[in-house]
Coordinates of C-alpha atoms in Angstrom, one line a residue:
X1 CA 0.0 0.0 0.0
X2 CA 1.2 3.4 -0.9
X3 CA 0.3 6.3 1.6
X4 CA -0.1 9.9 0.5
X5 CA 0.7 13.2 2.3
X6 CA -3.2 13.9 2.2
X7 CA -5.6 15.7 3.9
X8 CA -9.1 15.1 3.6
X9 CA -11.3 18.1 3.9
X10 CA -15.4 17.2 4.0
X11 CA -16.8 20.2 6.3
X12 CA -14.4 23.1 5.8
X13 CA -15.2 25.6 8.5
X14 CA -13.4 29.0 9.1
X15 CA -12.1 29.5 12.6
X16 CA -11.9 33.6 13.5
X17 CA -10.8 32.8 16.8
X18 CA -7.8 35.7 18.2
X19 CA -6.3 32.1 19.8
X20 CA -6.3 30.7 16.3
X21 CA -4.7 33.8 14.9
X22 CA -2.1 34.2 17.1
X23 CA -0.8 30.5 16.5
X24 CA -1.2 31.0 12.9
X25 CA 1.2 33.8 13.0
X26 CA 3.4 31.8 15.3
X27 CA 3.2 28.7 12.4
X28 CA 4.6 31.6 9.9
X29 CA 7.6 32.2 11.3
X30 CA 7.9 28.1 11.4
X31 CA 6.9 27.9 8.0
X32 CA 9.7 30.8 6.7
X33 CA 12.7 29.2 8.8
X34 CA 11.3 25.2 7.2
X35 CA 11.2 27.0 3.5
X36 CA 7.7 26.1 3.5
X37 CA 5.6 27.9 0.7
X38 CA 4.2 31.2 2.4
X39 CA 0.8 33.1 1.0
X40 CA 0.7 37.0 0.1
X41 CA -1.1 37.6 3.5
X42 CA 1.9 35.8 5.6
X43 CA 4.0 38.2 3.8
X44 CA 2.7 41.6 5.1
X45 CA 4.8 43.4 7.5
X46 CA 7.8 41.4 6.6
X47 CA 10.8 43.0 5.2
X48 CA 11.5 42.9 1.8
X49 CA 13.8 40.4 0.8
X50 CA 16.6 41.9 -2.0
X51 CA 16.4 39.7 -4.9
X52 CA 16.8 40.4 -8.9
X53 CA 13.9 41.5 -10.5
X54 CA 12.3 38.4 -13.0
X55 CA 14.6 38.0 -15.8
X56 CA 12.9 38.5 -19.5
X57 CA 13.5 35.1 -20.7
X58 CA 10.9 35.5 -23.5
X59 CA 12.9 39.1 -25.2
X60 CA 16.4 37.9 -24.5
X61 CA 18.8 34.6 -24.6
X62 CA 19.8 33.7 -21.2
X63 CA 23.3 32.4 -22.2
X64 CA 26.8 31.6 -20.3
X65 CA 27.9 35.6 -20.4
X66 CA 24.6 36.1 -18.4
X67 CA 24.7 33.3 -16.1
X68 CA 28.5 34.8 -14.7
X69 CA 26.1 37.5 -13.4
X70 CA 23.0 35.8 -13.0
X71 CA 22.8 33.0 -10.9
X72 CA 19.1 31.1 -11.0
X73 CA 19.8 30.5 -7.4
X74 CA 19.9 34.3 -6.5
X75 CA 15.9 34.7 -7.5
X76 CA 14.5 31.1 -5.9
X77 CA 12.7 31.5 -3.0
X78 CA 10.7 29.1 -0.5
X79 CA 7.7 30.1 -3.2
X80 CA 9.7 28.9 -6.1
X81 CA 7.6 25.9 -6.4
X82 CA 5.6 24.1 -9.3
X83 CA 1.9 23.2 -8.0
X84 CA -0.1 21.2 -10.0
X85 CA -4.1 21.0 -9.6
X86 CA -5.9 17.4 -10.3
X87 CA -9.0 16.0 -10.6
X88 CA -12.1 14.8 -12.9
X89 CA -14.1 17.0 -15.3
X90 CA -16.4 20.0 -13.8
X91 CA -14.5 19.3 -10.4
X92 CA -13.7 22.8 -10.4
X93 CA -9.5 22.3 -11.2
X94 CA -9.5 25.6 -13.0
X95 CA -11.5 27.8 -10.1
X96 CA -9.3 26.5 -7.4
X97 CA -5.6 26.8 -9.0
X98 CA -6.3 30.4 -10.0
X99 CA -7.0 31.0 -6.6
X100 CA -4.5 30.1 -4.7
X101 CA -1.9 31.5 -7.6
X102 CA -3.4 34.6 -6.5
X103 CA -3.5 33.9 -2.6
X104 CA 0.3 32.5 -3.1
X105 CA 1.5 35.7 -5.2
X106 CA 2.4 32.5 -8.4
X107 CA 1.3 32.9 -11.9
X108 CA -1.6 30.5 -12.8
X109 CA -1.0 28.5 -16.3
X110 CA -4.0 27.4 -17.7
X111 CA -4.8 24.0 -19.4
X112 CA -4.5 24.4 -22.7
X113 CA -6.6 23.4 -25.3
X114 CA -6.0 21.6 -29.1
X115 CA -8.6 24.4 -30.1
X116 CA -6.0 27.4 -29.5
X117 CA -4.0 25.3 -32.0
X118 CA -6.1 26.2 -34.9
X119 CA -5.8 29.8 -34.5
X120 CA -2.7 31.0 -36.2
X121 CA -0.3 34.3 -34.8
X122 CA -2.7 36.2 -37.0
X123 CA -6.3 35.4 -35.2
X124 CA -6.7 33.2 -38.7
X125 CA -9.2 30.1 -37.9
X126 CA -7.9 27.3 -39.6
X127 CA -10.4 24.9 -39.1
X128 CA -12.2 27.5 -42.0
X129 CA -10.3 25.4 -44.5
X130 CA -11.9 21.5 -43.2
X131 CA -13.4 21.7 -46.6
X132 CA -10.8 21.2 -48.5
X133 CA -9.0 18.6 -46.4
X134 CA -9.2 14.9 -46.5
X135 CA -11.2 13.3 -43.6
X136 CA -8.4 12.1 -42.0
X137 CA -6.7 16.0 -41.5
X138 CA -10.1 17.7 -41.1
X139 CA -9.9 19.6 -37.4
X140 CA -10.4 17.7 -34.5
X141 CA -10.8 19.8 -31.0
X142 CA -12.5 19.1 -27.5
X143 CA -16.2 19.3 -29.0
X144 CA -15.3 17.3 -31.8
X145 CA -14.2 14.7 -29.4
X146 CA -17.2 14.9 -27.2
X147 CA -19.6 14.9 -30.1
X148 CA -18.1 11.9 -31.9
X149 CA -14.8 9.9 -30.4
X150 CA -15.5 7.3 -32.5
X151 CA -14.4 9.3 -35.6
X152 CA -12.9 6.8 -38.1
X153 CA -13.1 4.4 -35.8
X154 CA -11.4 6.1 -32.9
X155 CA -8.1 6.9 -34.8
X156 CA -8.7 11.3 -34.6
X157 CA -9.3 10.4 -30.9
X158 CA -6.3 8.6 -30.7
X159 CA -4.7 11.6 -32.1
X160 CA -6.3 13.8 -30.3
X161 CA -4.9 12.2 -26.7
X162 CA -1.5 12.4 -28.3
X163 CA -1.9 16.1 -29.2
X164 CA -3.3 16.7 -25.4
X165 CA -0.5 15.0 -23.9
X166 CA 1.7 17.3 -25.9
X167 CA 0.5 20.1 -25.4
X168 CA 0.5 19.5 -21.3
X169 CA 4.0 18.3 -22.3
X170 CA 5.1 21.8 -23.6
X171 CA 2.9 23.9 -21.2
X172 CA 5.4 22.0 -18.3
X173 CA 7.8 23.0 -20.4
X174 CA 6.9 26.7 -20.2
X175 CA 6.0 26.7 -16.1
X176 CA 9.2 25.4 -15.3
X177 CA 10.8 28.2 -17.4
X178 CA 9.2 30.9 -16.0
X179 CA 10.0 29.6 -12.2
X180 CA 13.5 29.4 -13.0
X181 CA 14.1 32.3 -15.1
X182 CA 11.6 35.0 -12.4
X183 CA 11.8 32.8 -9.2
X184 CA 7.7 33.2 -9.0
X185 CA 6.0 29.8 -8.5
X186 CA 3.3 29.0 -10.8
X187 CA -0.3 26.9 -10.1
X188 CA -1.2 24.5 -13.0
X189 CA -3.8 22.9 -14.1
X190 CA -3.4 19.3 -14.8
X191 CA 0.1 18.1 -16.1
X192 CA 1.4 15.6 -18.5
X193 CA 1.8 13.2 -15.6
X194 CA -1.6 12.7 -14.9
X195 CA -2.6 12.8 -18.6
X196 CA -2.2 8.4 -19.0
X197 CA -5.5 8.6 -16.8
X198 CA -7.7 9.7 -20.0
X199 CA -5.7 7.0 -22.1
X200 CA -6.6 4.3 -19.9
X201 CA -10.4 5.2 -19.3
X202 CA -10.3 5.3 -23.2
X203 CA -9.2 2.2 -24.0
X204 CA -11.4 0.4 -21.2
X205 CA -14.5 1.3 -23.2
X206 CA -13.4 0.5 -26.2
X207 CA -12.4 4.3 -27.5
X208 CA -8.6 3.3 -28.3
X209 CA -7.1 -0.3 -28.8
X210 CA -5.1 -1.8 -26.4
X211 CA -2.3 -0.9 -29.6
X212 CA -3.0 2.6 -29.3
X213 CA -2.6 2.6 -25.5
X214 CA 0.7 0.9 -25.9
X215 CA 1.8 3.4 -28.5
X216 CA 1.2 6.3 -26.3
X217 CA 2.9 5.3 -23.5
X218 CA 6.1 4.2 -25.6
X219 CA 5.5 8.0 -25.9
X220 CA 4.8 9.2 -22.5
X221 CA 7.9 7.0 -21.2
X222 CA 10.1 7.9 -23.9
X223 CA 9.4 11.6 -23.0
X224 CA 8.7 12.6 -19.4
X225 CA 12.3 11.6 -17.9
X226 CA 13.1 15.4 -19.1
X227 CA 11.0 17.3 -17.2
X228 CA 11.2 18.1 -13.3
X229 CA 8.0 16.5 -11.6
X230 CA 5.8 18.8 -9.3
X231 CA 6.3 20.0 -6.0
X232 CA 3.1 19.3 -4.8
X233 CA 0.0 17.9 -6.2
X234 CA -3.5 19.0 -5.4
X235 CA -6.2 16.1 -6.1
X236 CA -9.8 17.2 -5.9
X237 CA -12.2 13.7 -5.5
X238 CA -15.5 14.3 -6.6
X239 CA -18.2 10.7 -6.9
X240 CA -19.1 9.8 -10.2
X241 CA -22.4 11.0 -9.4
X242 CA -21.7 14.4 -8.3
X243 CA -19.0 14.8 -11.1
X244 CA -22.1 14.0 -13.8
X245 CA -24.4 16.3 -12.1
X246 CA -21.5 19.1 -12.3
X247 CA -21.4 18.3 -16.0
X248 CA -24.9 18.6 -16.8
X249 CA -24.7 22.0 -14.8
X250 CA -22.0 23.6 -16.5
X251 CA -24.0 22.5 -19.8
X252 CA -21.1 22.8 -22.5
X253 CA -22.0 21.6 -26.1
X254 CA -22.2 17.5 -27.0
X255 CA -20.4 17.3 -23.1
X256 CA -23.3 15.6 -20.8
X257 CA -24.3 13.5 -23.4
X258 CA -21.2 12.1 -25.0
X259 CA -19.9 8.6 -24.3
X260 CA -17.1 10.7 -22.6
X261 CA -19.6 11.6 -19.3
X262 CA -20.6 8.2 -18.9
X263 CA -20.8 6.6 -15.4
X264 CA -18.8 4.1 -16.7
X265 CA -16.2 6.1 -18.2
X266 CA -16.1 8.8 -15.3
X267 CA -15.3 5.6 -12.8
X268 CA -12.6 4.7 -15.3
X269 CA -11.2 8.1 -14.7
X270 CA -11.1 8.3 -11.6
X271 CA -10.0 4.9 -10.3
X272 CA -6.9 5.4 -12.8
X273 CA -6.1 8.8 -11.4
X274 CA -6.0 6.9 -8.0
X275 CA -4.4 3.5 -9.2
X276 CA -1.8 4.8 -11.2
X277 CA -1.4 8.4 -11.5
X278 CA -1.5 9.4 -7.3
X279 CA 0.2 6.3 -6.4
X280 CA 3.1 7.2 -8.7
X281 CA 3.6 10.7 -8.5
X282 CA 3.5 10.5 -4.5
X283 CA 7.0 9.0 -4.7
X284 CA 8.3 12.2 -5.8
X285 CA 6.0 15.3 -5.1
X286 CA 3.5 15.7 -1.8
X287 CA 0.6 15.1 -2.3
X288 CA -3.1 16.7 -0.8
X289 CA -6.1 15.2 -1.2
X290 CA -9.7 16.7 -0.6
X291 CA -13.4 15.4 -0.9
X292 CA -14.6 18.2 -3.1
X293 CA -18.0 17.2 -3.4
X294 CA -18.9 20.5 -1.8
X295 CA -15.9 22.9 -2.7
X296 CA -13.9 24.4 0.3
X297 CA -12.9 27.9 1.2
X298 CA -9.7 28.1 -0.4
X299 CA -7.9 29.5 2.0
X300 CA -8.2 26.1 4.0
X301 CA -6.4 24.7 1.2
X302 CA -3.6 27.4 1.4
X303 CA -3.1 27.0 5.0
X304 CA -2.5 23.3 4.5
X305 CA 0.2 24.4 2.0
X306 CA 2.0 26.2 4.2
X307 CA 1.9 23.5 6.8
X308 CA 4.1 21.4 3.9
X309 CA 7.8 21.3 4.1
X310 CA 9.8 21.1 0.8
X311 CA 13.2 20.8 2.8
X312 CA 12.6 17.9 5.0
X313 CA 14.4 15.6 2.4
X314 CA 17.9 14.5 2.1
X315 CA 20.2 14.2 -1.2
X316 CA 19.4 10.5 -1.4
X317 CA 15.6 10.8 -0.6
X318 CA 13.7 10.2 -4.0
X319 CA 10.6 12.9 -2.8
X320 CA 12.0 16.3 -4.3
X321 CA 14.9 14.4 -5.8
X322 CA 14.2 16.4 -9.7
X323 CA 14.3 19.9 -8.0
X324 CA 17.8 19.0 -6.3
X325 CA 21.2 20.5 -8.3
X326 CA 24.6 19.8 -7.8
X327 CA 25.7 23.3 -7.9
X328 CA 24.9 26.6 -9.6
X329 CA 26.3 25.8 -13.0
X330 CA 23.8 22.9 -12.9
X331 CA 20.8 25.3 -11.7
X332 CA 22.0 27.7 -14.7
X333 CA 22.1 25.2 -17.0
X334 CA 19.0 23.2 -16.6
X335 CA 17.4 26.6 -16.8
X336 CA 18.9 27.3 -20.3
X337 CA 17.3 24.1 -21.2
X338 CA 13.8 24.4 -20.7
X339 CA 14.0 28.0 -21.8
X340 CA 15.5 27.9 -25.0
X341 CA 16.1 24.4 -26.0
X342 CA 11.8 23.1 -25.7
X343 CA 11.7 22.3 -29.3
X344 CA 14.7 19.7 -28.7
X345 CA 12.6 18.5 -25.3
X346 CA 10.0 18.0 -27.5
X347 CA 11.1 15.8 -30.0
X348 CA 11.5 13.1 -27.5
X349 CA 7.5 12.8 -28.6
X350 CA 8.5 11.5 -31.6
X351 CA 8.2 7.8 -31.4
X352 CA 7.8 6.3 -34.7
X353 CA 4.4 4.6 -34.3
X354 CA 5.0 1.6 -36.4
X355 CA 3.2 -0.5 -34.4
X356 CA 0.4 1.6 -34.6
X357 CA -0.6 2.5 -38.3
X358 CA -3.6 4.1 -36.7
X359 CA -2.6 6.9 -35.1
X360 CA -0.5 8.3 -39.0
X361 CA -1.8 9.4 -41.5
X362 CA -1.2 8.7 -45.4
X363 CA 1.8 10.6 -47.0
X364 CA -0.5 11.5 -49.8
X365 CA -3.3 13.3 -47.5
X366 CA -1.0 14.8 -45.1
X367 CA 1.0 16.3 -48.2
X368 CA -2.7 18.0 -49.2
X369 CA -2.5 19.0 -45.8
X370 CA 0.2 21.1 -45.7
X371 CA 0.0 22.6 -49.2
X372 CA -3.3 23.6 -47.7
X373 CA -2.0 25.1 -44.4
X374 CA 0.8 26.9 -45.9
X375 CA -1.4 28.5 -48.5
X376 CA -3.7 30.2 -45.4
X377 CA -3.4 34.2 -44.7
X378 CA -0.8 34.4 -42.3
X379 CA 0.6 31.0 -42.3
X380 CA 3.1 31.5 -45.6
X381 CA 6.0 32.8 -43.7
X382 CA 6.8 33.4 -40.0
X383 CA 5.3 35.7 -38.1
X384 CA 6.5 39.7 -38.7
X385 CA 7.3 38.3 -42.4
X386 CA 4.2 38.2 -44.2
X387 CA 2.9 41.8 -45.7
X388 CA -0.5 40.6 -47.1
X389 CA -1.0 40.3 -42.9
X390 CA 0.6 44.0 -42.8
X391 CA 4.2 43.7 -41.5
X392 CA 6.7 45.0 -42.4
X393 CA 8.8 42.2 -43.6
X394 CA 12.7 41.5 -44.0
X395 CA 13.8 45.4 -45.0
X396 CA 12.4 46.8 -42.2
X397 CA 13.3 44.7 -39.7
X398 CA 16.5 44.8 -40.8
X399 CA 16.7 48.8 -40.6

């Protein structure tokens, strides 16, 4: 049996007691001297601590002349930390991790969605052109996959898992940049990690074959040894019951009644996130768990974060092991890597799949594809290079 660093929470109450503030202000000056993550409001009335401001990673190349005087250990703080929210559809994920971004002074990353990835730098829809494409590259987003998973016989939701694991992938990608580069933590929702649950409930009722779900995690384990795993995990449970009643609420098109709300798919979901996904990413990040069938005040959640300590492990100990560096040159240049070398990260996602014809598509039809793509306002040449979109192109930039 494997036991998590949980805490249940089924009748949040708020205590205004002046006993129970006093002690919480005594916990804070615990929580500071343990490195424990510390909220905006445990902050006030404490000195300011000297640090570099956040460095613009996203304007300018953080290379070796830099990193002689700029250390990534000079800007880490005891709220440098990655803090990743879990949990099944409707359970509220998204609500709950921009809170406490906010209540912790982090940036909050969003899930991100295969949909963004049909609008091009322009605001240019490509999913316009479907028309003209062959079945098997016609769009294929999160309503798409609600209203019909069994799209040529599952193979465009096949894809589409692969394209959602990416793009988790890359957003990871992007949240451990920012930490290292402005020493602000960040609040995420859902992570590549957790992503195999969806793959599993899939191919239990018959979405994917059991070919597919070997295909993607050839992918998933030929990829993830890259990235630094969470700091702590966040895992709202919500019954299958109260999950469905949460999606008929919300009401979002083809969702409560697609095969992908089903009791029996939901219960999939959820005893993979618990089976696999919590039981393996407790080895390495902590790990709070909260009955959510009734949302809590989230600043009972936040107090509980502060109670954690990040610092109570040893170099040997495998729980924070990914977030431990030999020195400052490592620090400096694992941060290099996620910043500027992602597209390298990223091709450890490309497994060949040929043991799993279904998730390619023909040479001839993906050829169509692109000539199609490429041919779409905006999408000729990179961004600031194409005039019909009204830059400026190569003369001016180069004035």
């Amino acid at each position: 049996m494997v036991f998590f660093s949980s805490c249940r929470v089924s009748s949040p109450k708020l205590c205004g007691s002046v006993v129970f503030v006093a002690k919480k202000q005594q916990q804070c000056v615990i929580a500071i001297a343990n490195r424990c993550i510390t909220s905006k409001a445990m902050r006030e009335g404490l000195p300011p601590v000297s640090k570099p401001p956040p460095f613009p990673y996203k304007e300018k190349r953080y290379n070796f002349f830099r990193a002689l005087f700029d250390p990534t250990t000079s800007r880490l703080d005891e709220n440098s930390k990655l803090i990743v929210v879990e949990g099944p559809p409707a359970a509220g994920k998204g609500v709950l991790a921009k809170e406490l971004a906010d209540d912790l002074g982090m940036a909050y990353f969003p899930s991100p969605t295969v949909a963004e990835t049909y609008i091009n730098d322009y605001g240019y829809d490509l999913r316009q052109l479907d028309d003209q494409m062959p079945d098997s590259c016609k769009s294929y987003d999160e309503n798409d996959f609600l209203k019909d998973p069994m799209r040529l016989n599952g193979a465009k939701a096949a894809r589409f898992q692969l394209s959602k694991f990416a793009l988790r992938y890359k957003r990871h990608l992007e949240a451990l940049a920012h930490i290292l580069n402005t020493g602000q933590g960040v609040v995420i929702d859902r992570s590549p990690y957790s992503d195999l649950v969806y793959i599993t409930a899939m191919a239990e009722i018959g979405i994917v074959s059991k070919n597919v779900y070997n295909y993607y995690h050839s992918v998933r384990n030929n990829s993830l040894f890259a990235l630094w795993r969470p700091h702590l995990v966040i895992y709202l449970d919500v019954p299958v019951a109260e999950t469905r009643r949460k999606i008929e609420a919300r009401n979002r098109p083809y969702e409560k009644d697609s095969k992908m709300a089903t009791p029996e798919y939901l219960q999939s979901l959820i005893d993979s996130y618990k089976k696999d996904f919590l039981k393996d990413i407790s080895t390495h990040a902590e790990v709070l768990v909260y009955d959510w069938t009734k949302p809590a005040n989230t600043e009972i959640v936040v107090e509980d974060i502060e109670r954690v300590n990040f610092d109570q492990y040893g170099i040997y100990d495998a729980k924070m092991k990914d977030w431990r560096c030999y020195d400052k040159w490592d620090w400096n240049n694992n941060r290099q890597v996620f910043t500027h070398s992602q597209h390298y990260l990223m091709a450890h996602l490309n497994v060949p799949p040929i043991k799993c014809p279904e998730v390619a598509i023909n040479g001839a039809e993906y050829k169509i594809y692109e000539t199609i793509k490429d041919e779409a306002p905006g999408n000729k040449y990179a961004k600031g290079f194409n005039t019909e979109m009204g830059d400026k192109g190569l003369l001016f930039k180069l004035s």
